[in-house]
PDB file of C-alpha atoms in Angstrom:
ATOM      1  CA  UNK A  14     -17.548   8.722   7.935  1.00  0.00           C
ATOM      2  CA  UNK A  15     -15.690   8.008   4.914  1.00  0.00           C
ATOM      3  CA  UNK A  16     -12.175   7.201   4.489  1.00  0.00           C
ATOM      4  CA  UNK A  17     -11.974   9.725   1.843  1.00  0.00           C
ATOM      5  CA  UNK A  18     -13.053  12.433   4.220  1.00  0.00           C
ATOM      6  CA  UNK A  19     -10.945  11.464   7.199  1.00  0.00           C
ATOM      7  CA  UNK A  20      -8.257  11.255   4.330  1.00  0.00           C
ATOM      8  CA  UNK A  21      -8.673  14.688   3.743  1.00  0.00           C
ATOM      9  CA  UNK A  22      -8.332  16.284   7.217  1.00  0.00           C
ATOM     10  CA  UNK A  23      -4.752  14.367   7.265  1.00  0.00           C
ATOM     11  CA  UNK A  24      -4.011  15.730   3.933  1.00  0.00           C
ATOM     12  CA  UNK A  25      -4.808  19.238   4.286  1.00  0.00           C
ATOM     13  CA  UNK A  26      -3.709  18.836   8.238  1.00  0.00           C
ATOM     14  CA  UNK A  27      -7.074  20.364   8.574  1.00  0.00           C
ATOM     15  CA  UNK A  28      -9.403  20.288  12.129  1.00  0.00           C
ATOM     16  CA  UNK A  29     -11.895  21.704   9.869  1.00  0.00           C
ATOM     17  CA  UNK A  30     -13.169  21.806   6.291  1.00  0.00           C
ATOM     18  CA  UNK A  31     -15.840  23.434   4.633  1.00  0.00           C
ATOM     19  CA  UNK A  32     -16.660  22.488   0.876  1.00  0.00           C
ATOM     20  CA  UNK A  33     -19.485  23.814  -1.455  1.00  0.00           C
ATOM     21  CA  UNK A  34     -19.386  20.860  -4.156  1.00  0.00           C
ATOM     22  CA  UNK A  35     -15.614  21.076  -4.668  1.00  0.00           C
ATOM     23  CA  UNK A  36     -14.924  24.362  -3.352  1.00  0.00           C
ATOM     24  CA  UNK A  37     -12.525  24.225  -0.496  1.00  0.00           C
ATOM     25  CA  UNK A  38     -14.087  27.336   1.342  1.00  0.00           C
ATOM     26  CA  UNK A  39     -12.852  27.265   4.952  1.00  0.00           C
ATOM     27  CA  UNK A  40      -9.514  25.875   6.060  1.00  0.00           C
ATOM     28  CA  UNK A  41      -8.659  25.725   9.918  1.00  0.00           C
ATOM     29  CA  UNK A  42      -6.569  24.430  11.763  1.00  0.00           C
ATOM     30  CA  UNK A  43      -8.561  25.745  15.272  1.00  0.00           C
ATOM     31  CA  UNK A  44     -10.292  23.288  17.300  1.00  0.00           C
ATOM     32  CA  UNK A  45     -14.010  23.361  18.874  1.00  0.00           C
ATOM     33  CA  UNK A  46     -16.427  25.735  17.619  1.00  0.00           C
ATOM     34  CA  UNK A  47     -13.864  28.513  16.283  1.00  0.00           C
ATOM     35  CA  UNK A  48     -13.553  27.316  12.479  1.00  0.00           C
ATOM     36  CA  UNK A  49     -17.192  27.767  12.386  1.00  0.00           C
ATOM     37  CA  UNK A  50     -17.093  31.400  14.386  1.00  0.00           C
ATOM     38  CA  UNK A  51     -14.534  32.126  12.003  1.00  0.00           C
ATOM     39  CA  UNK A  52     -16.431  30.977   8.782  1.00  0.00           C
ATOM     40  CA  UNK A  53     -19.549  32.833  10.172  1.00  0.00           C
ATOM     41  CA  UNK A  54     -17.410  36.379  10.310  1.00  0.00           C
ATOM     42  CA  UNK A  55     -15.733  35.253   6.921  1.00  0.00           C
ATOM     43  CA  UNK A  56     -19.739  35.232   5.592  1.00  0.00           C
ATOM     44  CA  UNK A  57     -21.947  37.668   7.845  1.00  0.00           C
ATOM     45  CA  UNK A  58     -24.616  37.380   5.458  1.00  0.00           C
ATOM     46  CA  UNK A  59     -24.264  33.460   5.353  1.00  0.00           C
ATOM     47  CA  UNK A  60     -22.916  31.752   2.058  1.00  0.00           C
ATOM     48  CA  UNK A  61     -25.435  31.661  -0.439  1.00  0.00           C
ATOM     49  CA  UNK A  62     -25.133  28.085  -1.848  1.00  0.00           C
ATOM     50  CA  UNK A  63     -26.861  25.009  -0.163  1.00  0.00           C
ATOM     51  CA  UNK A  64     -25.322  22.151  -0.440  1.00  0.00           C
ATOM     52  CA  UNK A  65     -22.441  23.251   2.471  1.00  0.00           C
ATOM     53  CA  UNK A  66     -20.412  20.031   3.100  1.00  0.00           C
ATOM     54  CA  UNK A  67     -18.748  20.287   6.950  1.00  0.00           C
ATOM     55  CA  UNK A  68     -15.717  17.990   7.915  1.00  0.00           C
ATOM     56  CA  UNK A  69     -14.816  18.060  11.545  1.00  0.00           C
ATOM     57  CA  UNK A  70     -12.580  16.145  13.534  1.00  0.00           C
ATOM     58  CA  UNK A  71     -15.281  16.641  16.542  1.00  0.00           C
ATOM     59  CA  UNK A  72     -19.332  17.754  16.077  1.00  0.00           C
ATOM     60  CA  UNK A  73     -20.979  18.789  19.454  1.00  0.00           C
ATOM     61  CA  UNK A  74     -24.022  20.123  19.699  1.00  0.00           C
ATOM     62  CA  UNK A  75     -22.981  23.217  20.048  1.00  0.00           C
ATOM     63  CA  UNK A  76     -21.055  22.964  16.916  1.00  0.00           C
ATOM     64  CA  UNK A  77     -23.935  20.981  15.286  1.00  0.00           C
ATOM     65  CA  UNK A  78     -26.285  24.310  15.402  1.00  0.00           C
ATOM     66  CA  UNK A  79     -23.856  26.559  14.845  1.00  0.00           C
ATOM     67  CA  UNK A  80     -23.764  23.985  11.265  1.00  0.00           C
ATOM     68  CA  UNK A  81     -27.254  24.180  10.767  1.00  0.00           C
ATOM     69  CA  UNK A  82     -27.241  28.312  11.453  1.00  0.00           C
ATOM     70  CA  UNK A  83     -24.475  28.352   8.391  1.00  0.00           C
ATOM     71  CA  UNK A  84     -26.841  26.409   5.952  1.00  0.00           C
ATOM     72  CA  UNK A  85     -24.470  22.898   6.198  1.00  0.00           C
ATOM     73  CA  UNK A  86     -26.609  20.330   4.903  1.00  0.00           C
ATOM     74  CA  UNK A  87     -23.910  17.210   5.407  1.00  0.00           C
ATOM     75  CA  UNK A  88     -21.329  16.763   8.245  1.00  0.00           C
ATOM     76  CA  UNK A  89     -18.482  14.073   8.300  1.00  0.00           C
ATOM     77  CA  UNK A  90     -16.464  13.621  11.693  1.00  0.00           C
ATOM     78  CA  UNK A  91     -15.218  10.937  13.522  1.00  0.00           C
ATOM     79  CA  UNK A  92     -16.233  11.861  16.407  1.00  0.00           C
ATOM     80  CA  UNK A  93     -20.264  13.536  17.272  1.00  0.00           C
ATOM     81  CA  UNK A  94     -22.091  13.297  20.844  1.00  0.00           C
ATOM     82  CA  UNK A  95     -25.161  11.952  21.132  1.00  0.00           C
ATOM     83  CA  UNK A  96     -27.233  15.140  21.343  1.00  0.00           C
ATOM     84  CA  UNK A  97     -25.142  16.460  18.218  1.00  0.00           C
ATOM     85  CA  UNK A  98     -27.013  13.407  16.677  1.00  0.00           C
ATOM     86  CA  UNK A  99     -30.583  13.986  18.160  1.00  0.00           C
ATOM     87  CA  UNK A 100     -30.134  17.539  16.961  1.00  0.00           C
ATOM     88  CA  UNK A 101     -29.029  16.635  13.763  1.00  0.00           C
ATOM     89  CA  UNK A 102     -32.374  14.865  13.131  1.00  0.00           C
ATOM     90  CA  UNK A 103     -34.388  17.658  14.133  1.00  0.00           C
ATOM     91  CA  UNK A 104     -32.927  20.115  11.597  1.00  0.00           C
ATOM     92  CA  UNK A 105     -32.839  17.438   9.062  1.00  0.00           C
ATOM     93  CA  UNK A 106     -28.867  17.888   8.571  1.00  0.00           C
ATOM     94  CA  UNK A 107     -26.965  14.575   7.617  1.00  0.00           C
ATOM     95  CA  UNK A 108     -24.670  13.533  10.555  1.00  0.00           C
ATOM     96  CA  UNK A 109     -22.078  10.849   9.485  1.00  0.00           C
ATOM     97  CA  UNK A 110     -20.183   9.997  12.611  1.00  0.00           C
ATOM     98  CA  UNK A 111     -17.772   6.936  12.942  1.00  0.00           C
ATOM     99  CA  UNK A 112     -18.299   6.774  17.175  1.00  0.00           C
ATOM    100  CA  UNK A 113     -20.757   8.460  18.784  1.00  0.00           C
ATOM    101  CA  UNK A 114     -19.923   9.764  22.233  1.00  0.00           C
ATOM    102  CA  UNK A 115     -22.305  10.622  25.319  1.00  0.00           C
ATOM    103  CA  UNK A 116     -21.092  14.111  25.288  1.00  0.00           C
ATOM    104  CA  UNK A 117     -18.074  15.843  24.361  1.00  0.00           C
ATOM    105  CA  UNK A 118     -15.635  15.899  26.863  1.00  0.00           C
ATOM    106  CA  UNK A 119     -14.078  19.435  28.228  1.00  0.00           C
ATOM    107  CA  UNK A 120      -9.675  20.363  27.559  1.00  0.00           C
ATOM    108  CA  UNK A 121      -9.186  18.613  30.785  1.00  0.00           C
ATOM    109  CA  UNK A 122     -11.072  15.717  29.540  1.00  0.00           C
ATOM    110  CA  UNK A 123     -12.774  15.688  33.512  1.00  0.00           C
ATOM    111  CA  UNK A 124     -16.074  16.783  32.457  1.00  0.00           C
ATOM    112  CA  UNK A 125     -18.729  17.970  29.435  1.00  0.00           C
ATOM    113  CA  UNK A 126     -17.210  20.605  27.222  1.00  0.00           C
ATOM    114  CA  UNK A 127     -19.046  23.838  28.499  1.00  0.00           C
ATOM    115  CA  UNK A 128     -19.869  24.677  24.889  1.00  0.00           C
ATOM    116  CA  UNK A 129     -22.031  21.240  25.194  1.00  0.00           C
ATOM    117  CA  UNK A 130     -23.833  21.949  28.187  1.00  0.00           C
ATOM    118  CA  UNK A 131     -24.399  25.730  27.265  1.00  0.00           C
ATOM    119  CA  UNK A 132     -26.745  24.464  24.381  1.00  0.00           C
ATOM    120  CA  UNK A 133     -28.042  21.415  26.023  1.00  0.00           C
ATOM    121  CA  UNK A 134     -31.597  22.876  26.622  1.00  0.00           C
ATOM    122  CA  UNK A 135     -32.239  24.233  23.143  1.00  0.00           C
ATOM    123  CA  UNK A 136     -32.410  23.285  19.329  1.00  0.00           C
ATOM    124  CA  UNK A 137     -32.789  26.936  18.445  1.00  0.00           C
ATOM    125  CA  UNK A 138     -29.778  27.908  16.326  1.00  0.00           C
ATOM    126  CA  UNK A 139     -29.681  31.545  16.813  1.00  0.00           C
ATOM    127  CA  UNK A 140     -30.219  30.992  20.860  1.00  0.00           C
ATOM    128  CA  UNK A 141     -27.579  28.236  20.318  1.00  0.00           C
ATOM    129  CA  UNK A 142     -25.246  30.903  18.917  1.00  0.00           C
ATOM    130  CA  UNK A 143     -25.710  33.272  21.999  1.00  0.00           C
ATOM    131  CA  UNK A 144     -25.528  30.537  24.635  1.00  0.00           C
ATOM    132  CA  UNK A 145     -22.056  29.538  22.974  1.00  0.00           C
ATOM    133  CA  UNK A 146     -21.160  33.478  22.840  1.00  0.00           C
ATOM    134  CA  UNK A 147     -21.594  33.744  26.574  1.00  0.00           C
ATOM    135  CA  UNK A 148     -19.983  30.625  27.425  1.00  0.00           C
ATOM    136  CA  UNK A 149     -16.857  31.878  25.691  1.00  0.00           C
ATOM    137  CA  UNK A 150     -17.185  35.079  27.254  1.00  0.00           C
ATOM    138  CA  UNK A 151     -16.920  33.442  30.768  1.00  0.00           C
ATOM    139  CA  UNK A 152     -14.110  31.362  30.103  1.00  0.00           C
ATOM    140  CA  UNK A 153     -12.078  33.939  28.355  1.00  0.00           C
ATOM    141  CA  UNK A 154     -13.274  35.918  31.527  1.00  0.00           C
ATOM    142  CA  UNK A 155     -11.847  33.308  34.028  1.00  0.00           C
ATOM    143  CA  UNK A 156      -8.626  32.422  31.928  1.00  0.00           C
ATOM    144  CA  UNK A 157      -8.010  36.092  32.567  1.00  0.00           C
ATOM    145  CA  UNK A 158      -8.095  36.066  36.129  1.00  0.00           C
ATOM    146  CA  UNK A 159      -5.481  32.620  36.086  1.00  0.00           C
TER     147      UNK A 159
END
């Protein structure tokens, strides 16, 4: 990853960046897959332009799919895991990461983020996006119950 790009998550005090060219078109400050969630409501019919440029502080797989689902082409992050990388060659997205991680690690940092493991047996985008639905669903579910 670039200095320039990391340099730009500080500067905007950004979690998440989307550019087309130099279009600043998605700002957030969220962390995990929510930026992109957000971006996808933001464009329900997907943003026409192809050359979607994706800086994240963190890239799962979960959030690499999601990426490839929104037409990025090119993601920057400090941080990817390795099957964020493995996907990443499958859908032919560039993955620029400057560590990569065996998987990303859960809030409690005791254990694979559950976002992770609920795409770990697919590359299919769209199922990607419904695995990732449910495992929200469950732990907005549970965090009700605490």
């Amino acid at each position: 990853m670039s200095d320039t790009m990391l340099r730009l998550l500080e500067e905007k005090e950004a979690a998440c960046l989307i550019y087309s060219g130099e279009t600043l078109l998605h700002h957030s400050q969220s962390i995990g897959v929510k930026p992109l969630l957000e971006f996808m409501e933001k464009y329900p019919e997907g943003y026409e332009k192809e050359d979607l440029l994706l800086i994240d502080k963190v890239i799962g797989k979960a959030a690499l799919l999601l990426s490839v689902l929104l037409n990025m082409k090119t993601i920057h992050t400090p941080v990817a895991s390795r099957a964020a990388v493995e996907a990443a060659k499958v859908h032919g997205v560039k993955l620029y990461a400057e560590t990569v991680v065996p998987y990303i690690l859960n809030r409690e940092k005791n254990g694979m983020c559950p976002l992770e493991k609920s795409v770990l047996d697919t590359t299919d985008p769209k199922e990607a996006l419904q695995n990732i639905r449910e495992a929200i669903r469950i732990l907005m579910a549970k965090k009700k119950d605490h």
